[in-house]
Amino acid sequence: MSKEFSGILKACREFTVKKATAKKRAKNIIFATMSVAHVDDDLDAPGEVYYAEKILNNGDIYTGKWSDNCPNGQGKYLWSDGCMYVGDWVKGKTMGKGKFSWPSGATYEGKFKNGYMDGEGTYTGYSNDTYRGSWVINMKHGKGTRDYVNGDHYEGDWRRGQPDGQGRYQWINGNQYIGQWRNGKMNGNGTMIWASGNRYDGSWEDGFPKGNGTFRWADGSFYVGIWSKDSREQSGTYYPSSSRTGTFDWDPQDVYSNDLLGCLISPGERISVYPSQKMATWPCEGEFLQKLPIAKTPKANNARPKRNSVDGRLSNGDGYCWGSETDAGSNSVYSEQPRESSEESRSIQTDEVDNSRGFQPHCIKIQPNKKPGTTISKGHKNYDLMLNLQLGIRHSVGRPAPATSLDLRATAFDTKEKIWTKFPTEGSKHTPPHQSCEFKWKDYCPLVFRTLRKLFKVDPADYMISICGNDALRELSSPGKSGSFFYLTNDDKYMIKTLKKAEVKVLLGMLPAYYNHVRAFENTLVTKFFGLHCVKMTGPAQKKVRFVIMGNLFCTEYAIHRRFDLKGSSHGRVTEKSESQIDSTTTLKDLDLNFLFRLQKVWFQEFCRQVDRDCDFLEQERIMDYSLLVGVHFREVSGSGEPVTTETRNSGVRTPTANADQSGDVSTPQISRADMDLLFDPSGWASIRLGINMPAKAELTMRRSDFEAQLVGEPTGQYYDVILFFGIIDILQNYDISKKLEHAYKAFQYDPTSISAVDPKQYSKRFRDFILKVFAEDT
């Protein structure tokens, strides 16, 4: 670093004489987005690469390779406040390997992408707080190790800048924790080993033991029980070792008040300012604005508010930024080309692309969002059923029960484990009087579902209020062929689905494996089940209605603009609706899908792993006919109801792009708006889980008109910033005799690989192959 810094100082001395003159000259030289004082007055020849030494009028200095009015290649940039970058540049942005140093003495050396610390790199703080590992848009994300200034050490998984996943933390005093983490705290299964030789093995929550666990002393004694900071919830048994004699006065709460006091996680050193926040705006970026009307239709009255970008410039929301010096110039670019002619030329270009490649063009139109379903009010045919259901749930959840452990006995899963309760209209010792008809209520495996609700962190009071509160349920029409009815709670948290007797048997049969699966994999995509019940009406018919309570995948503050039910089969997998008929409640199918969804690398890798795990589980349980339900929220929709595109890329189709030169080559992609918003508000990361609130890019695809059943269309290079919600649903259909007969019958008429009813092993493979074509890594 000393040699590199001396090189910069030498350049400073060489420029001392010229600096005053250069600053005066800079006042008369205005480039697209910032003023730069050149050593000479010659303008760059397009494409020419040469070594340059330049002083900017704000006092910053750049020395290195230069092309098209911005850094390109190896170069050094010294800011007037003492920050310095030495490394690779691509079109004015730090891209590749480089080293950034702060005036405090802190350094980062590693990979850069679009000005951000992104990839493998090492940050060494001014106090020698050091992190070595993976970065994603300035955040520690992936595998990494950190040596804290106080001597502590962590090695393991990181997510959103915090230890998250599997990792080991060792304190300077010799204590260490090995296990699972979440948001920088010990959470999940883990082991704490004290320097004294004592250890705790068991469950953790928010940095403290919670749930089943064992505390062992160095002499072999141990205590087994349920742990909690609330002494009223604490219970267990002490087992002394053969060497320990006499009475033993010990309180489990001592672990919280004494033993864990020396096990605080170091907050570590904070980065004062990120390299991306120091990046200058170069003239080469402004040149791309000249091509903007080709790629985007200019809007005469753009009502979308501007917002600050990372480096303090203003953005119009489309990913293009400019400084105050060139706002007028940018607007003049729009005014030089009338809106009508621009739209016409774009339409002509699109038609040429579509026709030349045999594409079927697809227009996207977002209809006003509406709440799905019909409120069940008095007089509705299922009004009494709704009241019965609410009365039964209130009784089941409110019934007193001892604290449950997550380790359930096999008897809890016995299919005969069920409780019948009679609800007379006048009430009884255990049930309240009610205005509905008399009915019987059955709870299947109540202990298992109570424990599942605990595992999924469902508060009993909130659960009852959602389902049994003053608000009525909403009835949805069945989107499938099963004939089931669906009910949705008013707060959209829970969905209630009626089941056939065969489906109840499938769920009860797979319940032990399901419980173990969702307990082992926190990010599982399979449906979350919270309760299984039955209402038996009185009267001659003695009608039984069986139903399951599930989590609603689309319980979100975001409007779901498109929803897709994807299986990987083509026969009958199309919705016969025009674009104008599709709204937020329409469930589209495989052949309606016109997007590829691109996830960030870390999330995509986790997605692939989890899809494999979930499919292995369903295949093992002989389940088929399930699907991936995907909800898409477009982050920006124009006043005319069309999603607003982000930057486009060259994906095999020569589509116009705002970041392309005249030859059609594409420049370095910009950070998406979704990622930018997360940078401005890192707390937004906390709400992101696999399949929930996931920022992504959706690339528009088009199917070729000469393919009748092309499952995945060809990418167009047109991108949208989206928020995704997805999960695996309809997991209660096994490959029984009826499905085998359906397969045999349809296989005579259609391509056997195109129908839904196939063997679970074949179904699983086809489903995985299709889903991993629809979802891809954002490169």
Coordinates of C-alpha atoms in Angstrom, one line a residue, residues 293-736:
P293 CA -35.7 6.8 -26.2
I294 CA -34.8 3.7 -28.2
A295 CA -35.2 1.4 -25.3
K296 CA -38.0 3.1 -23.3
T297 CA -41.0 5.1 -24.3
P298 CA -40.5 8.7 -23.0
K299 CA -43.4 9.8 -20.8
A300 CA -44.6 13.4 -21.4
N301 CA -45.8 13.8 -17.8
N302 CA -43.7 11.4 -15.6
A303 CA -45.4 11.7 -12.2
R304 CA -43.1 9.2 -10.5
P305 CA -41.1 11.0 -7.8
K306 CA -37.3 11.1 -8.1
R307 CA -35.3 9.6 -5.3
N308 CA -31.7 9.7 -4.2
S309 CA -29.4 7.1 -5.5
V310 CA -26.5 5.6 -3.5
D311 CA -24.0 8.2 -4.5
G312 CA -26.4 11.1 -3.9
R313 CA -27.7 11.6 -7.5
L314 CA -31.3 11.6 -8.5
S315 CA -33.0 8.6 -10.1
N316 CA -36.2 8.7 -12.2
G317 CA -37.0 5.2 -10.8
D318 CA -36.0 3.4 -14.0
G319 CA -32.4 2.8 -13.0
Y320 CA -31.0 5.8 -14.9
C321 CA -29.4 8.6 -12.9
W322 CA -28.1 12.0 -13.6
G323 CA -26.7 15.0 -11.7
S324 CA -28.2 18.4 -11.4
E325 CA -25.9 19.8 -14.1
T326 CA -27.4 17.7 -16.8
D327 CA -31.1 17.5 -15.9
A328 CA -31.9 20.0 -18.7
G329 CA -29.8 18.1 -21.1
S330 CA -31.6 14.9 -20.3
N331 CA -35.0 16.4 -20.7
S332 CA -33.9 17.8 -24.0
V333 CA -33.2 14.3 -25.1
Y334 CA -36.8 13.4 -24.5
S335 CA -38.2 16.5 -26.1
E336 CA -36.2 16.0 -29.3
Q337 CA -38.2 12.8 -30.1
P338 CA -42.0 13.1 -30.0
R339 CA -43.8 10.4 -27.9
E340 CA -45.9 9.1 -30.8
S341 CA -43.0 8.5 -33.1
S342 CA -41.0 6.8 -30.4
E343 CA -43.8 4.4 -29.6
E344 CA -44.3 3.7 -33.2
S345 CA -40.7 2.9 -33.8
R346 CA -40.6 0.7 -30.7
S347 CA -43.7 -1.1 -31.9
I348 CA -42.1 -1.7 -35.3
Q349 CA -38.9 -3.0 -33.8
T350 CA -40.8 -5.4 -31.5
D351 CA -42.9 -6.7 -34.3
E352 CA -39.8 -7.3 -36.4
V353 CA -38.2 -9.3 -33.6
D354 CA -41.3 -11.3 -32.9
N355 CA -42.0 -12.2 -36.5
S356 CA -38.4 -13.0 -37.4
R357 CA -38.1 -15.5 -34.6
G358 CA -41.6 -16.9 -34.6
F359 CA -42.5 -15.5 -31.2
Q360 CA -46.0 -15.1 -29.9
P361 CA -46.1 -11.5 -28.5
H362 CA -47.5 -11.0 -25.1
C363 CA -48.7 -7.8 -23.6
I364 CA -48.8 -7.4 -19.8
K365 CA -51.6 -5.3 -18.3
I366 CA -52.1 -5.0 -14.6
Q367 CA -55.8 -4.8 -13.5
P368 CA -56.7 -3.0 -10.3
N369 CA -56.2 -5.2 -7.2
K370 CA -59.2 -6.7 -5.5
K371 CA -59.7 -8.8 -2.5
P372 CA -60.5 -12.4 -3.4
G373 CA -63.6 -14.3 -2.3
T374 CA -67.1 -13.6 -1.1
T375 CA -67.8 -12.7 2.6
I376 CA -69.9 -15.3 4.3
S377 CA -72.7 -13.3 5.8
K378 CA -76.0 -14.4 7.4
G379 CA -78.1 -16.1 4.8
H380 CA -75.2 -17.6 3.0
K381 CA -75.6 -21.4 2.5
N382 CA -72.4 -22.1 4.5
Y383 CA -73.0 -19.5 7.3
D384 CA -73.8 -22.2 9.9
L385 CA -70.7 -24.2 8.8
M386 CA -68.6 -21.1 9.4
L387 CA -70.0 -20.6 12.9
N388 CA -69.4 -24.2 13.7
L389 CA -65.9 -24.1 12.5
Q390 CA -65.1 -21.0 14.5
L391 CA -66.7 -22.4 17.7
G392 CA -64.6 -25.6 17.2
I393 CA -61.3 -23.8 16.7
R394 CA -61.9 -21.6 19.7
H395 CA -62.6 -24.7 21.8
S396 CA -59.5 -26.6 20.4
V397 CA -57.0 -23.9 20.8
G398 CA -58.3 -22.6 24.1
R399 CA -58.4 -26.0 25.8
P400 CA -55.8 -26.0 28.6
A401 CA -52.8 -28.2 27.9
P402 CA -49.4 -28.7 29.5
A403 CA -46.3 -27.2 27.9
T404 CA -45.3 -29.3 24.9
S405 CA -41.9 -30.5 23.9
L406 CA -40.9 -30.5 20.2
D407 CA -39.8 -34.2 20.7
L408 CA -43.1 -36.0 20.3
R409 CA -43.8 -39.6 21.0
A410 CA -45.0 -42.0 18.3
T411 CA -48.4 -42.3 20.0
A412 CA -49.1 -38.6 19.3
F413 CA -49.2 -39.5 15.6
D414 CA -51.5 -42.5 16.0
T415 CA -54.4 -42.1 13.4
K416 CA -56.8 -43.1 16.2
E417 CA -55.6 -40.1 18.2
K418 CA -58.7 -37.9 17.9
I419 CA -61.1 -36.1 20.2
W420 CA -64.9 -35.8 19.6
T421 CA -66.7 -32.9 21.3
K422 CA -70.5 -32.3 21.2
F423 CA -71.8 -28.7 20.8
P424 CA -75.5 -28.5 21.7
T425 CA -77.1 -25.2 21.0
E426 CA -77.9 -24.6 24.7
G427 CA -74.3 -25.2 25.6
S428 CA -72.6 -27.8 27.9
K429 CA -70.0 -28.0 30.7
H430 CA -67.2 -27.6 28.1
T431 CA -68.9 -25.7 25.3
P432 CA -70.7 -22.3 25.1
P433 CA -74.3 -21.8 23.9
H434 CA -74.5 -20.8 20.3
Q435 CA -77.0 -19.7 17.6
S436 CA -75.9 -22.4 15.1
C437 CA -77.3 -25.9 14.7
E438 CA -76.1 -28.7 17.0
F439 CA -73.0 -30.4 15.7
K440 CA -70.1 -32.6 16.7
W441 CA -66.5 -31.5 16.4
K442 CA -63.4 -33.7 15.9
D443 CA -59.7 -32.8 16.4
Y444 CA -57.2 -35.1 14.6
C445 CA -53.9 -35.6 16.4
P446 CA -54.4 -32.5 18.5
L447 CA -51.0 -32.6 20.2
V448 CA -49.1 -32.8 16.9
F449 CA -50.9 -29.8 15.4
R450 CA -50.5 -27.8 18.6
T451 CA -46.8 -28.5 18.5
L452 CA -46.6 -27.6 14.8
R453 CA -48.2 -24.3 15.6
K454 CA -45.5 -23.8 18.2
L455 CA -42.8 -24.8 15.7
F456 CA -44.1 -22.3 13.2
K457 CA -44.2 -19.6 15.9
V458 CA -47.9 -19.1 15.7
D459 CA -49.3 -17.3 18.8
P460 CA -52.4 -19.1 20.0
A461 CA -54.3 -15.8 20.8
D462 CA -53.5 -14.3 17.4
Y463 CA -54.5 -17.6 15.7
M464 CA -57.9 -17.6 17.4
I465 CA -58.5 -13.9 16.7
S466 CA -57.7 -14.5 13.0
I467 CA -60.1 -17.4 12.6
C468 CA -62.7 -16.8 15.3
G469 CA -62.8 -13.1 15.7
N470 CA -65.6 -10.8 14.8
D471 CA -64.7 -10.7 11.1
A472 CA -66.4 -13.3 8.8
L473 CA -64.5 -15.7 6.6
R474 CA -64.4 -15.3 2.8
E475 CA -65.3 -18.1 0.5
L476 CA -63.2 -18.7 -2.6
S477 CA -64.1 -20.6 -5.6
S478 CA -62.1 -23.7 -6.2
P479 CA -59.2 -23.1 -8.6
G480 CA -58.7 -26.8 -9.3
K481 CA -60.7 -29.9 -10.2
S482 CA -60.8 -31.4 -6.7
G483 CA -64.1 -29.8 -5.8
S484 CA -62.8 -28.5 -2.5
F485 CA -64.0 -25.3 -1.0
F486 CA -61.6 -22.7 0.2
Y487 CA -62.1 -20.1 3.0
L488 CA -59.8 -17.2 3.8
T489 CA -59.6 -15.4 7.1
N490 CA -60.3 -11.6 6.9
D491 CA -56.6 -10.8 7.7
D492 CA -55.5 -13.2 4.9
K493 CA -53.2 -15.1 7.3
Y494 CA -54.9 -18.5 7.1
M495 CA -56.6 -20.6 4.4
I496 CA -59.1 -23.3 5.3
K497 CA -59.6 -26.1 2.7
T498 CA -62.3 -28.8 2.8
L499 CA -60.8 -32.3 2.3
K500 CA -62.1 -35.6 1.1
K501 CA -61.8 -38.6 3.4
A502 CA -58.9 -40.0 1.3
E503 CA -57.0 -36.8 1.6
V504 CA -57.3 -36.9 5.4
K505 CA -55.9 -40.4 5.4
V506 CA -53.0 -39.2 3.3
L507 CA -52.2 -36.4 5.6
L508 CA -52.4 -38.5 8.7
G509 CA -50.3 -41.2 7.1
M510 CA -47.5 -38.7 6.2
L511 CA -47.8 -36.7 9.4
P512 CA -44.7 -38.2 11.2
A513 CA -42.5 -37.7 8.2
Y514 CA -44.0 -34.2 7.5
Y515 CA -43.3 -33.2 11.1
N516 CA -39.7 -34.3 11.0
H517 CA -39.2 -32.6 7.6
V518 CA -40.5 -29.2 8.6
R519 CA -38.7 -29.3 11.9
A520 CA -35.4 -30.2 10.1
F521 CA -35.7 -27.6 7.3
E522 CA -36.7 -24.2 8.4
N523 CA -36.9 -22.9 4.8
T524 CA -39.1 -25.7 3.5
L525 CA -41.4 -24.7 0.7
V526 CA -44.1 -27.3 1.5
T527 CA -47.5 -26.1 2.8
K528 CA -47.6 -25.3 6.5
F529 CA -50.5 -27.2 8.2
F530 CA -51.9 -25.8 11.5
G531 CA -54.9 -28.0 12.2
L532 CA -57.0 -30.9 10.9
H533 CA -60.6 -31.1 12.0
C534 CA -64.1 -32.4 11.2
V535 CA -67.6 -31.0 11.6
K536 CA -70.4 -33.5 11.8
M537 CA -73.8 -31.9 11.3
T538 CA -76.9 -33.2 13.0
G539 CA -80.0 -34.3 11.1
P540 CA -80.8 -37.3 8.9
A541 CA -77.9 -36.7 6.5
Q542 CA -75.3 -36.6 9.2
K543 CA -73.1 -34.7 6.8
K544 CA -69.4 -34.6 7.6
V545 CA -67.1 -31.8 6.5
R546 CA -63.4 -32.4 7.0
F547 CA -61.0 -29.5 6.6
V548 CA -57.4 -28.5 7.1
I549 CA -56.1 -25.1 8.2
M550 CA -53.0 -23.9 6.3
G551 CA -50.9 -20.8 6.0
N552 CA -51.8 -18.4 3.2
L553 CA -48.8 -17.9 1.0
F554 CA -50.0 -14.5 -0.2
C555 CA -50.5 -12.9 3.2
T556 CA -48.6 -9.7 2.4
E557 CA -48.8 -5.9 2.1
Y558 CA -47.7 -6.2 -1.5
A559 CA -50.4 -6.5 -4.2
I560 CA -50.1 -9.8 -6.0
H561 CA -50.3 -8.8 -9.6
R562 CA -49.8 -12.3 -11.1
R563 CA -50.2 -15.8 -9.7
F564 CA -49.0 -19.0 -11.3
D565 CA -49.7 -22.7 -10.5
L566 CA -46.8 -24.6 -12.0
K567 CA -46.5 -28.4 -12.2
G568 CA -44.2 -29.0 -15.2
S569 CA -46.8 -30.7 -17.3
S570 CA -48.4 -29.3 -20.4
H571 CA -51.7 -31.2 -21.0
G572 CA -54.6 -28.9 -20.0
R573 CA -52.2 -26.5 -18.3
V574 CA -53.5 -23.3 -19.8
T575 CA -56.0 -20.7 -18.8
E576 CA -58.4 -19.7 -21.5
K577 CA -58.4 -16.0 -20.7
S578 CA -57.4 -12.9 -22.6
E579 CA -55.0 -10.4 -21.0
S580 CA -57.8 -8.0 -20.3
Q581 CA -59.7 -10.8 -18.3
I582 CA -56.7 -11.6 -16.1
D583 CA -56.7 -10.0 -12.7
S584 CA -55.0 -10.4 -9.4
T585 CA -57.3 -13.4 -8.5
T586 CA -56.7 -15.3 -11.7
T587 CA -54.5 -18.4 -11.2
L588 CA -52.5 -18.9 -14.4
K589 CA -50.8 -22.2 -15.3
D590 CA -47.7 -23.6 -17.0
L591 CA -48.5 -22.6 -20.6
D592 CA -49.5 -19.1 -19.4
L593 CA -46.1 -18.5 -17.8
N594 CA -44.2 -15.8 -19.6
F595 CA -41.3 -15.1 -17.2
L596 CA -38.0 -16.4 -16.0
F597 CA -37.4 -15.5 -12.4
R598 CA -33.8 -14.6 -11.5
L599 CA -32.7 -14.8 -7.8
Q600 CA -29.5 -13.6 -6.2
K601 CA -26.8 -16.3 -6.1
V602 CA -27.0 -17.2 -2.4
W603 CA -30.8 -17.3 -2.5
F604 CA -30.8 -19.3 -5.8
Q605 CA -28.4 -21.9 -4.3
E606 CA -30.6 -22.2 -1.2
F607 CA -33.7 -22.5 -3.5
C608 CA -32.2 -25.4 -5.4
R609 CA -31.2 -27.2 -2.3
Q610 CA -34.6 -26.8 -0.7
V611 CA -36.5 -27.9 -3.9
D612 CA -34.4 -31.1 -3.9
R613 CA -35.1 -31.7 -0.2
D614 CA -38.9 -31.1 -0.5
C615 CA -39.2 -33.2 -3.7
D616 CA -37.2 -36.1 -2.0
F617 CA -39.7 -36.0 0.9
L618 CA -42.8 -36.0 -1.3
E619 CA -41.4 -38.7 -3.5
Q620 CA -40.7 -40.8 -0.5
E621 CA -44.3 -40.4 0.7
R622 CA -45.6 -41.4 -2.8
I623 CA -47.1 -37.9 -3.3
M624 CA -47.7 -36.4 -6.8
D625 CA -49.8 -33.8 -8.5
Y626 CA -48.3 -31.0 -6.3
S627 CA -47.4 -27.7 -7.8
L628 CA -45.4 -24.5 -7.1
L629 CA -47.6 -21.6 -6.4
V630 CA -45.9 -18.3 -7.4
G631 CA -47.1 -14.8 -6.7
V632 CA -45.5 -11.9 -8.5
H633 CA -45.6 -8.2 -7.4
F634 CA -44.2 -5.7 -9.9
R635 CA -42.4 -3.0 -8.0
E636 CA -43.4 -0.3 -10.5
V637 CA -46.6 -0.1 -12.6
S638 CA -47.2 2.9 -14.9
G639 CA -50.4 4.9 -14.8
S640 CA -51.6 3.0 -17.8
G641 CA -51.3 -0.3 -16.0
E642 CA -48.1 -1.7 -17.5
P643 CA -45.2 -2.9 -15.4
V644 CA -42.1 -0.6 -15.8
T645 CA -39.0 -2.4 -17.1
T646 CA -35.6 -2.1 -15.6
E647 CA -32.4 -2.3 -17.6
T648 CA -32.4 -4.8 -20.4
R649 CA -29.7 -7.3 -21.3
N650 CA -28.6 -9.2 -24.3
S651 CA -30.1 -12.7 -23.8
G652 CA -29.9 -13.9 -27.3
V653 CA -32.5 -11.5 -28.7
R654 CA -31.3 -8.2 -30.1
T655 CA -33.7 -6.0 -28.1
P656 CA -33.0 -2.3 -27.7
T657 CA -31.1 -1.6 -24.5
A658 CA -30.3 1.6 -22.6
N659 CA -26.9 0.2 -21.7
A660 CA -25.8 -0.8 -25.1
D661 CA -23.5 0.8 -27.6
Q662 CA -24.2 1.1 -31.3
S663 CA -22.9 -2.4 -32.0
G664 CA -25.4 -4.0 -29.7
D665 CA -22.9 -4.9 -27.0
V666 CA -24.2 -4.6 -23.5
S667 CA -22.4 -2.6 -20.8
T668 CA -22.0 -3.7 -17.2
P669 CA -25.5 -4.2 -15.7
Q670 CA -26.6 -1.8 -13.0
I671 CA -27.8 -2.7 -9.5
S672 CA -31.6 -3.4 -9.6
R673 CA -34.0 -1.0 -7.9
A674 CA -35.0 -3.8 -5.5
D675 CA -31.4 -4.2 -4.4
M676 CA -31.0 -0.4 -4.2
D677 CA -34.0 -0.1 -1.9
L678 CA -32.6 -2.8 0.4
L679 CA -29.3 -0.9 0.6
F680 CA -31.2 2.2 1.7
D681 CA -33.2 0.2 4.2
P682 CA -31.1 -2.8 5.3
S683 CA -33.8 -3.6 7.9
G684 CA -35.9 -4.7 5.0
W685 CA -33.7 -7.8 4.7
A686 CA -35.1 -9.1 8.0
S687 CA -38.5 -9.8 6.4
I688 CA -37.0 -11.8 3.6
R689 CA -37.2 -15.6 3.7
L690 CA -37.0 -18.3 1.1
G691 CA -40.3 -17.8 -0.8
I692 CA -41.4 -14.8 1.2
N693 CA -40.8 -11.1 0.2
M694 CA -38.0 -12.1 -2.1
P695 CA -36.6 -9.4 -4.3
A696 CA -35.9 -10.8 -7.8
K697 CA -35.8 -10.0 -11.5
A698 CA -38.5 -11.3 -13.8
E699 CA -37.3 -11.6 -17.4
L700 CA -40.1 -11.6 -20.0
T701 CA -40.2 -14.6 -22.3
M702 CA -42.0 -15.3 -25.5
R703 CA -43.1 -18.7 -26.9
R704 CA -42.5 -19.6 -30.5
S705 CA -45.7 -19.8 -32.5
D706 CA -44.5 -23.0 -34.1
F707 CA -44.4 -24.9 -30.8
E708 CA -47.8 -26.0 -29.5
A709 CA -46.7 -26.8 -26.0
Q710 CA -43.5 -25.0 -25.3
L711 CA -43.3 -25.0 -21.5
V712 CA -40.6 -22.4 -21.1
G713 CA -40.5 -19.5 -23.5
E714 CA -37.4 -17.9 -24.9
P715 CA -35.9 -14.9 -22.9
T716 CA -36.2 -11.5 -24.5
G717 CA -33.8 -9.5 -22.3
Q718 CA -36.6 -7.4 -20.9
Y719 CA -36.5 -7.3 -17.1
Y720 CA -38.8 -6.2 -14.3
D721 CA -38.0 -5.7 -10.6
V722 CA -40.4 -7.9 -8.7
I723 CA -41.1 -9.3 -5.2
L724 CA -41.8 -13.0 -5.3
F725 CA -43.8 -15.3 -3.0
F726 CA -43.8 -19.1 -3.7
G727 CA -44.4 -22.4 -2.0
I728 CA -45.3 -26.0 -2.8
I729 CA -49.0 -26.7 -2.5
D730 CA -51.5 -29.6 -3.0
I731 CA -49.4 -32.2 -1.3
L732 CA -52.2 -34.5 -0.3
Q733 CA -52.6 -36.6 -3.5
N734 CA -50.8 -39.9 -3.5
Y735 CA -50.4 -42.2 -6.5
D736 CA -53.4 -44.4 -5.7

